[in-house]
Structures are given as C-alpha cells and as structure tokens.
C-alpha cells in the first residue's frame, strides 16, 4: 500500500490478530494526544476502507485479502465483508500480543493499585511492570513483521496508562525522583504488588547511661541490654512500620556512654503504613522510649543515598573520647607529660583487639591519635583523659596495650599496667549531608 502506516498495519494483521491497543502501539509516536486504542481503531477503519475501495474497483485479490485478514482485524471489518461476500466473516483468535487482556488488566491494576496506595498512605509513586509469559517475544515478533519503527513497548504503555488513571483518582502523583512506593503490575498474570520505600530520618542519639547497645540484641532470656534501637520502637507504633534499623556513623562500646555532640544516625522504618507523622511527634515518642537513658534529636527526612554516606564516613571521622584510666601503682611525677609527648600525633598500630577477635578478622590497623590531655584525679590514683583520634581506634586497647597487640599504648609508655575503667564518646565529627530537596 502507498501509505506506510497502512502498509505496516496490513503486514502485521496479515499474520496476527491484534486488538486496537496492540495495533495502535506500533504507531505510538505518530499523532499527539491520542491513546493507542484510538490509533489502532483509526488505522483499522482506514485499512478496511482502503481494501473496500480496492475491491469495489475490482483490483485483483483485494476482496480475498479483505476476507482473509478480517478475523485478525475483528468486529470493525464485519459489515464490509458481509456486504461484499455474505456469510464469509469469521471470528478471529485473541490478540497475539496481549491475549485480549490488556484493557481489563489496566483497569484492574488501577483499582488494586489505588487501594494499595491508600492502605500504605502513599502520595508519590511510580509504576513498574513485570511481563510474564511470551508477551515480550510476541511483541518483538509483531514489530519485526510490521517494520513500522514508531512504536513503544507494552511495558511503557501499561506504566503510563496505569499512572495516568491513578492520577485521575486524585490525592496521588507520579514522582520518579523521590517516590514513596513502586506499584508493580504483573502482566498478563494480573495482580499488583506494592513495594513501599522506607521512611528515613536523620538525627542524633545520646547514651546517658552505660550497658546500652546500639542494635537490639535478643537472647532467649530477653534482650541482653537495653538498646538504642529498642528505645526507638514507639516509632513503629506511630508509623505502622514492620521493622526498624539504626544506621549510625559508627558505634561505641556497650559500656561507653555517648555524650556531647551525640552520634549522627539515620533511622529507617521499613514498610510503614503511615508516612506523614510530624518529626516532633516521632522525636517525642522516641525520647519516651529512651527511658531517660537514651535521648534523640530528629533533624529532617533523609534520602536512601545518605545511608551509605553515613557508613563510609563512620570509618574515619574524628572522635573525641573521655576515658577514666587507672594506672598500676598510681601516677608518678611526669607520667602525664610522658604520655602526651609519646602519643600525641602518633600513629597507633593496632591488631584487632583480643576481646572482639571471635567476631572480627585479625587485621592490623593504623590510626592517628591527634591529641591527648590527661589530668590526675583523686590523689593520682586515676586520671581523666580527653583523647581526640581518628575513627576506628580502639581506646580501651590504646590504654592497656592488649598484651602488645596495640603499640604504642599507655601501658607501654608508662612501663606499668593501665586500664580504661570508664569510656565516653563526647564528640563525633560529622559533615551533614545536603538537605533533601
Ligand atoms: Zn492486544
């Protein structure tokens, strides 16, 4: 045929039955403001008109062609075929690409999708499509036969149509940059799955008491320690979330307090059902959960990409510690100066502490000690040290030497045993990632 659009349509329909949508999709990029169903409908009508004209003008084979493709064209060809050759119209099979299911699949995906968006309090979403069966292969085959070159994929059509119809329901919108959930439409199987993105909040925590772990630590007899994570559990109640994870910039020992600056963290609430709880309300609930020994400050919502930043950053950022140190036989004259001269600015060579060897690989790490300021307490039996060091330096071992596994150490410099009997983190360096847009 002279028209390339009609020629492509004729080629495709000569081989395959196609519904209006699946035919129209071959020409999706031609014409503006129309649905593929409208395109397919229009092309079918003009094609039938053209074959009708050719048959009326007695062109050879035109009537036979019309009769033979009529089952693949469908209902719209019936009238002309029956008028030219009564009794010869036959019903065709279902659409070769979608099996005739597409129209209903889109409608029911919209129903189910809307229900899910509401159930999970989602306002910003994207639609994804999982194609099953032979749909993708059948689509490629029809495209190849038609050779049209102006089409789009069935995935793109389902994504767009479902998104557009959901938008029409109101109160929800498509957001590719920062969606709250993905609706995954199964085709042709049917069914919609919702993948709800976690709620992420940037903030800080303080541990005002000792023997508090960062992560929940269950044992058959109940939690081993009260934890920062447990203190946050009231957030699950407020948000209807399933699980909660604390992504902190590093962690202190269970028996160390976290004071001063607090430790930067991102709290992740998985599978929430309520997303629009004010930050102050969450903070209040968390602080109540902290029982006066764990405190929180929530700063803002965070993005997924920031979680990784916290982890990378944690390894090396500066920390300031306050350590209470006991020295065998008490402190002598000049001990404090000796420690400072030997250790300030030094690179500490530290093998994995023996106390954590059962769960960490035995490696040698080098960490710089930036400053050391010790003052004797209680007639020189104890001293209080303020230590600023590169993140990842184990302070208890810096003091004790861990039987030579950490060098140099307080014990090595003083030539006597030394023990860290109390440890607090008082400052954690933190470059706040950019505020979310
Ligand atoms: Zn179809």
JSON list of C-alpha atoms in Angstrom, two decimals, residues 117 120-124 178-181 195-201 238-240 269 271-278 282:
[
{"chain": "A", "resi": 117, "resn": "UNK", "atom": "CA", "xyz": [-1.58, 3.39, 47.73]},
{"chain": "A", "resi": 120, "resn": "UNK", "atom": "CA", "xyz": [0.07, 2.48, 52.74]},
{"chain": "A", "resi": 121, "resn": "UNK", "atom": "CA", "xyz": [-0.53, 6.23, 52.92]},
{"chain": "A", "resi": 122, "resn": "UNK", "atom": "CA", "xyz": [1.43, 6.77, 49.70]},
{"chain": "A", "resi": 123, "resn": "UNK", "atom": "CA", "xyz": [1.12, 10.03, 47.77]},
{"chain": "A", "resi": 124, "resn": "UNK", "atom": "CA", "xyz": [4.13, 9.79, 45.43]},
{"chain": "A", "resi": 178, "resn": "UNK", "atom": "CA", "xyz": [11.62, 10.54, 45.15]},
{"chain": "A", "resi": 179, "resn": "UNK", "atom": "CA", "xyz": [8.76, 8.04, 45.11]},
{"chain": "A", "resi": 180, "resn": "UNK", "atom": "CA", "xyz": [7.33, 6.66, 48.33]},
{"chain": "A", "resi": 181, "resn": "UNK", "atom": "CA", "xyz": [6.41, 3.37, 46.69]},
{"chain": "A", "resi": 195, "resn": "UNK", "atom": "CA", "xyz": [6.98, -2.02, 47.28]},
{"chain": "A", "resi": 196, "resn": "UNK", "atom": "CA", "xyz": [6.88, 0.62, 49.97]},
{"chain": "A", "resi": 197, "resn": "UNK", "atom": "CA", "xyz": [10.04, 2.65, 50.47]},
{"chain": "A", "resi": 198, "resn": "UNK", "atom": "CA", "xyz": [11.31, 3.01, 54.00]},
{"chain": "A", "resi": 199, "resn": "UNK", "atom": "CA", "xyz": [10.89, 6.17, 55.99]},
{"chain": "A", "resi": 200, "resn": "UNK", "atom": "CA", "xyz": [14.32, 7.64, 56.70]},
{"chain": "A", "resi": 201, "resn": "UNK", "atom": "CA", "xyz": [15.03, 10.26, 59.34]},
{"chain": "A", "resi": 238, "resn": "UNK", "atom": "CA", "xyz": [3.19, 5.60, 65.18]},
{"chain": "A", "resi": 239, "resn": "UNK", "atom": "CA", "xyz": [4.14, 4.70, 61.62]},
{"chain": "A", "resi": 240, "resn": "UNK", "atom": "CA", "xyz": [2.72, 1.17, 61.48]},
{"chain": "A", "resi": 269, "resn": "UNK", "atom": "CA", "xyz": [11.39, 2.42, 59.32]},
{"chain": "A", "resi": 271, "resn": "UNK", "atom": "CA", "xyz": [7.15, -0.94, 55.33]},
{"chain": "A", "resi": 272, "resn": "UNK", "atom": "CA", "xyz": [5.37, 1.93, 57.09]},
{"chain": "A", "resi": 273, "resn": "UNK", "atom": "CA", "xyz": [1.62, 2.36, 56.75]},
{"chain": "A", "resi": 274, "resn": "UNK", "atom": "CA", "xyz": [1.56, 5.97, 57.89]},
{"chain": "A", "resi": 275, "resn": "UNK", "atom": "CA", "xyz": [4.09, 8.31, 56.36]},
{"chain": "A", "resi": 276, "resn": "UNK", "atom": "CA", "xyz": [3.07, 11.78, 57.45]},
{"chain": "A", "resi": 277, "resn": "UNK", "atom": "CA", "xyz": [3.84, 11.82, 61.16]},
{"chain": "A", "resi": 278, "resn": "UNK", "atom": "CA", "xyz": [5.40, 15.14, 62.24]},
{"chain": "A", "resi": 282, "resn": "UNK", "atom": "CA", "xyz": [8.35, 10.92, 66.37]}
]
